[in-house]
Amino acid sequence: MRLRNKPWAKEKIASYPHYVIPHPEQYKGRWKEVFGNDHPIHIEIGTGKGKFITEMAKLHPHINYIGIELYPSVLVSALDKLIENELPNVRLLNVNAKDLTNFFAEGEIERIYLNFSDPWPKKRHEKRRLTYRAFLELYEKVLVDEGEIHLKTDNQGFFEYSLVSFSQYGLVLTYVSLDLHHSDFAGNVMTEYEEKFAAKGNRIYRCEAKYPPKHRFA
Amino acid sequence: MRLRNKPWAKEKIASYPHYVIPHPEQYKGRWKEVFGNDHPIHIEIGTGKGKFITEMAKLHPHINYIGIELYPSVLVSALDKLIENELPNVRLLNVNAKDLTNFFAEGEIERIYLNFSDPWPKKRHEKRRLTYRAFLELYEKVLVDEGEIHLKTDNQGFFEYSLVSFSQYGLVLTYVSLDLHHSDFAGNVMTEYEEKFAAKGNRIYRCEAKYPPKHRFA
């Protein structure tokens, strides 16, 4: 995503601590308290301008959503959607996904969404891809037993890479679509990026993968 | 594939017992004797007119290939290619893949090729798809430990199905291409079907999957 410089973004984010949690490490293991209920928690890594997460939150009021986004200039748009919609089941974190285990305890998350992640196509950047082995290890640490990753992308190379990376890690693919917008998948919620690229006629790829039971090495 | 009736096909096949093995069950566990060496054996299920297997056999003289094809009217074209090329490392079987364990002993096969298999798109025909769970069990019985399946198809639905079926069975995807003819995959040998469909601009999908170690349940 091209980033516009918005020097006021950080300040705006800081003024809505109820929506963009300022020191999320203090809620590690206690996110149920933040939401005031014990509904399942789904996180989106790279939540961007927040269309996906806010629409999902409206459709699924009994799921709690946490959107993680590194860039304040983008996150501020997601914040605007929260302010406008007053959604009780969404929070945002302005943090780096690499630090995920600082913010969430083991088994605290039920599902991770990866939507149109940066594909980092150069081989030497493989470690930055959000489906690289080290990230899959990280996700496993915060997910429940047999937790899920739901991934969408328009990038063919990143999708091919992710399928193999998931499989080699031991995740089981439970759903694959190689052309989501011409499939019978119901209830797709589009991201901003997805709308733009689908309008150009790009194929959207989607998969769901499930971690193996944690007792597999026991 | 549309089948032309060739009443003479069975007769021609019967007259080349060196190429199309008449009673393959008698060689179960003894295919090394048939080839006169202990090179790895790769089989193609649904070998069709034999372009793939004969070209592969020329490129890889230290691999033994067995092509399996149910329809005599198609297999006869593969036979013609063997007669013309005098390839010592290819045999053909005019049998049904369902009976695979009648012809091969455990661990006798290193790799299985599935090229442009009938996709059987209707849900009620799922059991006929060559990547249905029951077939994956069958293949495992004749494959070596961590044996491989290499699959190509132009059928999107069949490819999606196969990726999920492989993964759910416990196979590990080691390679996925969602557009083989525009990838950097080297050494692709095209089937007759592949040439025709690629010429129309259809995408060709390809994957490699590996069985888990057999001691996994030990």
Coordinates of C-alpha atoms in Angstrom, one line a residue:
Chain A
M1 CA 0.0 0.0 0.0
R2 CA 1.3 3.5 -0.8
L3 CA 1.5 5.5 2.4
R4 CA 0.6 9.1 2.6
N5 CA 2.3 11.0 5.3
K6 CA -0.2 12.1 7.9
P7 CA 1.7 13.7 10.7
W8 CA -1.5 14.1 12.7
A9 CA -2.3 10.4 12.6
K10 CA -0.4 9.4 15.7
E11 CA -2.0 12.2 17.7
K12 CA -5.5 11.2 16.6
I13 CA -4.8 7.6 17.5
A14 CA -3.5 8.6 20.9
S15 CA -6.8 10.4 21.6
Y16 CA -8.9 7.3 21.2
P17 CA -7.3 4.9 23.6
H18 CA -10.6 3.0 23.9
Y19 CA -10.4 2.0 20.3
V20 CA -6.6 1.9 19.7
I21 CA -5.2 0.3 22.8
P22 CA -2.1 2.2 23.8
H23 CA -0.1 -0.4 25.8
P24 CA -1.5 -3.7 24.6
E25 CA 1.1 -5.7 26.5
Q26 CA -0.7 -5.0 29.7
Y27 CA -3.8 -6.9 28.4
K28 CA -1.9 -10.1 27.5
G29 CA -4.0 -13.0 28.8
R30 CA -6.8 -10.5 29.8
W31 CA -8.5 -9.5 26.5
K32 CA -11.8 -11.0 27.7
E33 CA -11.7 -8.2 30.3
V34 CA -11.2 -5.6 27.6
F35 CA -14.2 -6.8 25.7
G36 CA -16.2 -7.6 28.8
N37 CA -17.2 -11.0 27.5
D38 CA -15.6 -14.4 26.6
H39 CA -16.5 -14.5 22.9
P40 CA -13.9 -15.9 20.6
I41 CA -11.2 -13.4 19.5
H42 CA -10.2 -13.2 15.8
I43 CA -7.3 -10.9 14.8
E44 CA -6.4 -9.4 11.5
I45 CA -2.8 -8.8 10.8
G46 CA -2.3 -5.8 8.6
T47 CA -5.8 -4.5 9.0
G48 CA -5.1 -1.5 6.8
K49 CA -8.0 1.0 6.5
G50 CA -10.3 -1.4 8.4
K51 CA -13.1 -2.1 6.0
F52 CA -12.8 -5.9 6.5
I53 CA -12.7 -5.9 10.2
T54 CA -15.5 -3.4 10.8
E55 CA -17.8 -5.1 8.3
M56 CA -17.0 -8.5 9.9
A57 CA -17.7 -7.1 13.3
K58 CA -21.1 -5.9 12.2
L59 CA -21.9 -9.3 10.7
H60 CA -20.6 -11.3 13.6
P61 CA -21.4 -9.5 16.9
H62 CA -20.5 -12.5 19.0
I63 CA -16.9 -12.5 17.7
N64 CA -14.4 -10.0 19.1
Y65 CA -12.0 -8.6 16.5
I66 CA -8.6 -7.1 17.0
G67 CA -7.0 -5.3 14.0
I68 CA -3.2 -5.0 14.0
E69 CA -1.6 -2.4 11.8
L70 CA 1.9 -1.0 11.8
Y71 CA 1.3 2.2 10.0
P72 CA -0.5 5.0 11.8
S73 CA -1.3 6.8 8.6
V74 CA -3.4 3.8 7.5
L75 CA -4.7 2.8 10.9
V76 CA -6.3 6.2 11.3
S77 CA -8.8 5.3 8.6
A78 CA -9.7 2.2 10.5
L79 CA -10.2 4.2 13.6
D80 CA -12.5 6.6 11.7
K81 CA -14.7 3.6 10.9
L82 CA -14.8 2.5 14.5
I83 CA -15.8 6.0 15.7
E84 CA -18.5 6.2 13.1
N85 CA -19.9 2.8 13.8
E86 CA -19.4 2.5 17.5
L87 CA -18.6 -1.1 17.4
P88 CA -18.2 -2.7 20.8
N89 CA -16.5 -5.8 19.5
V90 CA -13.5 -4.2 17.7
R91 CA -10.1 -3.0 19.0
L92 CA -7.1 -1.8 17.1
L93 CA -3.4 -2.2 17.9
N94 CA -0.7 0.1 16.3
V95 CA 2.0 -2.5 16.7
N96 CA 4.3 -4.8 14.8
A97 CA 3.0 -8.4 14.2
K98 CA 6.5 -9.7 15.0
D99 CA 5.8 -8.8 18.7
L100 CA 2.5 -10.8 18.8
T101 CA 3.5 -12.9 21.8
N102 CA 4.0 -9.7 23.8
F103 CA 0.3 -8.9 23.5
F104 CA -1.4 -12.3 23.5
A105 CA -1.2 -15.3 25.8
E106 CA -1.2 -18.9 24.5
G107 CA -4.6 -20.0 23.3
E108 CA -6.1 -16.5 23.5
I109 CA -6.9 -16.2 19.8
E110 CA -9.1 -18.5 17.7
R111 CA -8.5 -17.3 14.2
I112 CA -6.0 -15.1 12.3
Y113 CA -6.9 -13.2 9.2
L114 CA -4.2 -12.4 6.6
N115 CA -5.7 -10.2 3.9
F116 CA -3.6 -9.0 1.0
S117 CA -0.4 -9.1 3.0
D118 CA 2.7 -7.6 1.4
P119 CA 4.0 -10.5 -0.9
W120 CA 7.7 -9.6 -0.5
P121 CA 8.4 -11.4 -3.9
K122 CA 12.2 -11.3 -3.7
K123 CA 13.6 -14.5 -2.3
R124 CA 15.9 -12.6 0.0
H125 CA 12.9 -11.0 1.6
E126 CA 11.2 -14.4 2.3
K127 CA 11.5 -13.9 6.1
R128 CA 9.3 -10.8 5.9
R129 CA 6.4 -12.7 4.4
L130 CA 3.6 -13.2 7.0
T131 CA 3.4 -16.8 6.0
Y132 CA 7.1 -17.5 6.5
R133 CA 7.8 -20.4 8.9
A134 CA 8.8 -18.1 11.8
F135 CA 5.5 -16.3 11.6
L136 CA 3.6 -19.6 11.6
E137 CA 5.4 -20.5 14.8
L138 CA 4.5 -17.1 16.3
Y139 CA 0.9 -17.5 15.4
E140 CA 0.8 -21.0 16.9
K141 CA 1.9 -19.6 20.2
V142 CA -1.1 -17.3 20.6
L143 CA -3.7 -19.5 18.9
V144 CA -6.0 -22.0 20.5
D145 CA -5.5 -25.7 19.8
E146 CA -6.3 -26.3 16.1
G147 CA -6.5 -22.6 15.6
E148 CA -7.1 -21.2 12.1
I149 CA -5.5 -18.9 9.5
H150 CA -7.8 -17.5 6.8
L151 CA -5.8 -15.9 4.0
K152 CA -6.8 -13.8 0.9
T153 CA -4.5 -12.3 -1.7
D154 CA -4.4 -11.4 -5.3
N155 CA -0.7 -12.2 -5.5
Q156 CA -0.2 -15.6 -7.2
G157 CA 3.3 -16.1 -6.1
F158 CA 2.5 -15.3 -2.5
F159 CA -0.5 -17.7 -2.5
E160 CA 1.6 -20.5 -4.0
Y161 CA 4.3 -19.8 -1.4
S162 CA 1.8 -19.7 1.5
L163 CA 0.1 -23.0 0.5
V164 CA 3.5 -24.8 0.6
S165 CA 4.6 -23.0 3.7
F166 CA 1.4 -23.9 5.6
S167 CA 1.6 -27.5 4.4
Q168 CA 5.3 -27.9 5.3
Y169 CA 4.7 -26.4 8.7
G170 CA 2.0 -29.1 9.4
L171 CA -1.1 -27.0 8.9
V172 CA -4.0 -28.7 7.1
L173 CA -5.7 -26.9 4.3
T174 CA -9.4 -27.1 4.8
Y175 CA -10.5 -24.7 2.0
V176 CA -8.9 -23.4 -1.2
S177 CA -10.4 -21.1 -3.8
L178 CA -8.3 -20.1 -6.8
D179 CA -10.9 -17.5 -8.0
L180 CA -12.9 -16.4 -5.0
H181 CA -15.2 -13.9 -6.8
H182 CA -16.3 -16.6 -9.2
S183 CA -16.8 -19.3 -6.6
D184 CA -19.8 -20.3 -4.5
F185 CA -18.2 -19.0 -1.3
A186 CA -20.9 -17.1 0.6
G187 CA -20.4 -14.1 2.9
N188 CA -17.2 -12.8 1.5
V189 CA -16.3 -9.4 3.0
M190 CA -14.1 -7.4 0.8
T191 CA -11.1 -5.3 1.9
E192 CA -10.4 -1.9 0.2
Y193 CA -7.6 -3.5 -1.7
E194 CA -9.7 -6.4 -2.8
E195 CA -12.4 -4.1 -4.2
K196 CA -9.8 -2.2 -6.2
F197 CA -8.0 -5.3 -7.6
A198 CA -11.1 -7.3 -8.3
A199 CA -12.4 -4.4 -10.3
K200 CA -9.4 -4.7 -12.5
G201 CA -10.2 -8.3 -13.1
N202 CA -7.5 -9.8 -10.9
R203 CA -8.2 -13.2 -9.5
I204 CA -8.6 -13.3 -5.7
Y205 CA -7.1 -16.4 -4.0
R206 CA -8.4 -17.6 -0.6
C207 CA -7.6 -20.4 1.7
E208 CA -8.2 -21.6 5.2
A209 CA -5.7 -23.6 7.1
K210 CA -5.9 -25.3 10.5
Y211 CA -3.0 -26.0 13.0
P212 CA -2.5 -29.6 13.9
P213 CA -3.5 -30.6 17.5
K214 CA -0.8 -29.3 19.9
H215 CA -0.4 -32.7 21.5
R216 CA 1.1 -34.1 18.3
F217 CA 4.6 -34.1 19.8
A218 CA 3.5 -35.3 23.2
Chain B
M1 CA -11.3 -37.4 -23.3
R2 CA -13.7 -38.3 -26.1
L3 CA -13.3 -41.9 -27.0
R4 CA -13.3 -43.2 -30.5
N5 CA -14.4 -46.8 -30.9
K6 CA -11.5 -48.8 -32.1
P7 CA -12.6 -52.5 -32.2
W8 CA -9.1 -53.6 -33.3
A9 CA -7.4 -51.9 -30.3
K10 CA -7.7 -54.8 -27.9
E11 CA -6.2 -57.2 -30.5
K12 CA -3.3 -54.9 -31.2
I13 CA -2.6 -54.5 -27.5
A14 CA -2.7 -58.3 -27.1
S15 CA -0.1 -58.7 -29.8
Y16 CA 2.5 -56.6 -27.9
P17 CA 2.7 -58.4 -24.5
H18 CA 6.2 -57.1 -24.0
Y19 CA 4.9 -53.5 -23.9
V20 CA 1.4 -53.9 -22.6
I21 CA 1.8 -56.5 -19.8
P22 CA -1.1 -59.0 -20.1
H23 CA -1.4 -60.3 -16.6
P24 CA 0.3 -57.7 -14.4
E25 CA -0.8 -59.3 -11.1
Q26 CA 1.8 -62.0 -11.7
Y27 CA 4.6 -59.3 -11.4
K28 CA 3.4 -57.9 -8.2
G29 CA 6.6 -57.3 -6.1
R30 CA 8.7 -58.4 -9.1
W31 CA 8.7 -55.4 -11.4
K32 CA 12.5 -55.1 -11.1
E33 CA 12.7 -58.4 -12.9
V34 CA 10.5 -57.1 -15.7
F35 CA 12.8 -54.1 -16.2
G36 CA 15.9 -56.1 -15.5
N37 CA 17.3 -53.5 -13.1
D38 CA 16.4 -51.8 -9.8
H39 CA 15.9 -48.3 -11.0
P40 CA 13.0 -46.4 -9.3
I41 CA 9.6 -47.0 -10.7
H42 CA 7.2 -44.1 -11.5
I43 CA 3.7 -44.7 -12.6
E44 CA 1.3 -42.5 -14.5
I45 CA -2.4 -43.2 -13.8
G46 CA -4.5 -42.3 -16.8
T47 CA -1.6 -42.4 -19.3
G48 CA -3.8 -41.6 -22.3
K49 CA -2.0 -41.5 -25.6
G50 CA 1.3 -41.8 -23.9
K51 CA 3.1 -38.6 -24.9
F52 CA 4.1 -37.7 -21.3
I53 CA 5.4 -41.1 -20.3
T54 CA 7.4 -41.7 -23.5
E55 CA 9.0 -38.3 -23.4
M56 CA 9.8 -38.6 -19.7
A57 CA 11.3 -42.1 -20.4
K58 CA 13.6 -40.6 -23.0
L59 CA 14.7 -37.8 -20.7
H60 CA 15.1 -40.1 -17.7
P61 CA 16.6 -43.4 -18.8
H62 CA 17.4 -44.4 -15.2
I63 CA 13.8 -44.2 -14.2
N64 CA 11.3 -47.0 -15.1
Y65 CA 7.9 -45.9 -16.1
I66 CA 4.6 -47.8 -16.0
G67 CA 1.6 -46.2 -17.7
I68 CA -1.8 -47.3 -16.6
E69 CA -4.8 -46.7 -18.8
L70 CA -8.3 -48.2 -18.7
Y71 CA -9.3 -47.5 -22.3
P72 CA -7.8 -49.7 -25.0
S73 CA -8.8 -47.2 -27.7
V74 CA -6.5 -44.6 -26.1
L75 CA -3.8 -46.9 -24.8
V76 CA -3.2 -48.1 -28.4
S77 CA -1.7 -44.7 -29.2
A78 CA 0.7 -45.0 -26.3
L79 CA 1.6 -48.4 -27.6
D80 CA 2.4 -47.0 -31.0
K81 CA 4.8 -44.5 -29.4
L82 CA 6.6 -47.4 -27.6
I83 CA 6.9 -49.4 -30.7
E84 CA 8.3 -46.4 -32.6
N85 CA 10.8 -45.4 -29.9
E86 CA 11.8 -48.8 -28.6
L87 CA 12.0 -47.6 -25.0
P88 CA 13.3 -50.2 -22.6
N89 CA 12.2 -48.3 -19.5
V90 CA 8.4 -48.1 -20.2
R91 CA 5.6 -50.6 -19.8
L92 CA 1.9 -50.1 -20.1
L93 CA -1.0 -51.7 -18.2
N94 CA -4.5 -51.8 -19.6
V95 CA -6.2 -52.0 -16.1
N96 CA -8.3 -50.0 -13.7
A97 CA -6.4 -47.9 -11.1
K98 CA -8.8 -49.1 -8.5
D99 CA -7.0 -52.4 -8.6
L100 CA -3.5 -51.0 -8.1
T101 CA -2.7 -53.2 -5.1
N102 CA -3.3 -56.3 -7.2
F103 CA -0.3 -55.2 -9.4
F104 CA 2.2 -53.6 -7.0
A105 CA 3.6 -54.6 -3.7
E106 CA 4.1 -52.2 -0.8
G107 CA 7.0 -49.8 -1.4
E108 CA 7.4 -50.8 -5.1
I109 CA 6.6 -47.4 -6.5
E110 CA 8.5 -44.1 -5.9
R111 CA 6.2 -41.6 -7.6
I112 CA 2.7 -41.4 -9.1
Y113 CA 1.8 -39.0 -11.8
L114 CA -1.7 -37.8 -12.2
N115 CA -2.0 -35.7 -15.4
F116 CA -5.3 -34.1 -16.4
S117 CA -7.4 -36.7 -14.6
D118 CA -11.1 -36.6 -15.1
P119 CA -12.3 -34.0 -12.7
W120 CA -15.7 -35.5 -12.0
P121 CA -17.1 -32.1 -11.0
K122 CA -20.4 -33.3 -9.6
K123 CA -20.3 -33.8 -5.8
R124 CA -22.0 -37.2 -6.1
H125 CA -19.1 -38.4 -8.2
E126 CA -16.4 -37.3 -5.7
K127 CA -15.4 -40.9 -5.0
R128 CA -14.4 -41.3 -8.6
R129 CA -11.8 -38.5 -8.5
L130 CA -8.3 -39.9 -8.5
T131 CA -7.4 -37.6 -5.5
Y132 CA -10.3 -38.8 -3.4
R133 CA -9.3 -40.1 0.0
A134 CA -9.8 -43.8 -0.9
F135 CA -7.4 -43.4 -3.8
L136 CA -4.8 -41.7 -1.6
E137 CA -5.0 -44.7 0.7
L138 CA -4.5 -47.0 -2.3
Y139 CA -1.5 -45.1 -3.5
E140 CA 0.1 -45.1 -0.1
K141 CA -0.1 -48.9 -0.1
V142 CA 2.1 -49.2 -3.2
L143 CA 4.4 -46.2 -2.6
V144 CA 7.8 -46.2 -0.8
D145 CA 8.0 -44.3 2.5
E146 CA 7.5 -40.6 1.8
G147 CA 6.5 -41.4 -1.8
E148 CA 5.3 -38.6 -4.1
I149 CA 2.3 -37.6 -6.2
H150 CA 2.9 -35.1 -9.0
L151 CA -0.3 -33.7 -10.4
K152 CA -1.2 -31.4 -13.3
T153 CA -4.6 -30.3 -14.4
D154 CA -6.3 -27.4 -16.2
N155 CA -9.4 -27.9 -14.1
Q156 CA -9.6 -25.3 -11.3
G157 CA -12.2 -27.1 -9.2
F158 CA -10.3 -30.4 -9.4
F159 CA -7.0 -28.6 -8.4
E160 CA -8.7 -26.9 -5.4
Y161 CA -10.2 -30.2 -4.4
S162 CA -6.9 -32.1 -4.7
L163 CA -4.9 -29.6 -2.6
V164 CA -7.4 -29.9 0.2
S165 CA -7.8 -33.7 -0.1
F166 CA -4.0 -34.1 -0.1
S167 CA -3.6 -31.9 2.9
Q168 CA -6.4 -33.5 4.9
Y169 CA -5.0 -36.9 4.2
G170 CA -1.7 -35.8 5.7
L171 CA 0.4 -35.3 2.5
V172 CA 2.7 -32.3 2.5
L173 CA 2.6 -30.0 -0.5
T174 CA 6.2 -29.4 -1.6
Y175 CA 5.5 -27.4 -4.8
V176 CA 2.5 -25.5 -6.1
S177 CA 2.2 -23.6 -9.4
L178 CA -1.0 -21.8 -10.3
D179 CA 0.2 -21.0 -13.8
L180 CA 2.8 -23.6 -14.8
H181 CA 3.4 -22.3 -18.3
H182 CA 4.2 -18.8 -17.0
S183 CA 6.4 -20.1 -14.1
D184 CA 10.1 -20.8 -13.8
F185 CA 9.5 -24.5 -13.6
A186 CA 12.1 -26.2 -15.8
G187 CA 11.7 -29.4 -17.7
N188 CA 8.0 -29.6 -18.0
V189 CA 6.9 -32.4 -20.4
M190 CA 3.5 -31.7 -21.8
T191 CA 0.7 -34.2 -22.3
E192 CA -1.4 -34.2 -25.5
Y193 CA -4.3 -32.7 -23.5
E194 CA -2.0 -30.1 -22.0
E195 CA -0.8 -28.9 -25.4
K196 CA -4.3 -28.5 -26.6
F197 CA -5.6 -26.6 -23.5
A198 CA -2.6 -24.4 -23.1
A199 CA -2.9 -23.3 -26.7
K200 CA -6.4 -22.1 -25.8
G201 CA -4.9 -20.0 -23.1
N202 CA -6.1 -22.1 -20.2
R203 CA -4.0 -22.0 -17.0
I204 CA -2.2 -25.2 -16.1
Y205 CA -2.0 -26.0 -12.4
R206 CA 0.7 -28.3 -11.0
C207 CA 1.6 -29.5 -7.5
E208 CA 3.9 -32.0 -5.9
A209 CA 2.8 -33.7 -2.6
K210 CA 4.7 -36.1 -0.4
Y211 CA 3.3 -38.8 1.9
P212 CA 4.2 -38.4 5.6
P213 CA 6.7 -41.0 7.0
K214 CA 4.9 -44.4 7.5
H215 CA 6.0 -44.6 11.1
R216 CA 3.8 -41.7 12.0
F217 CA 1.3 -43.9 13.7
A218 CA 3.9 -46.1 15.3

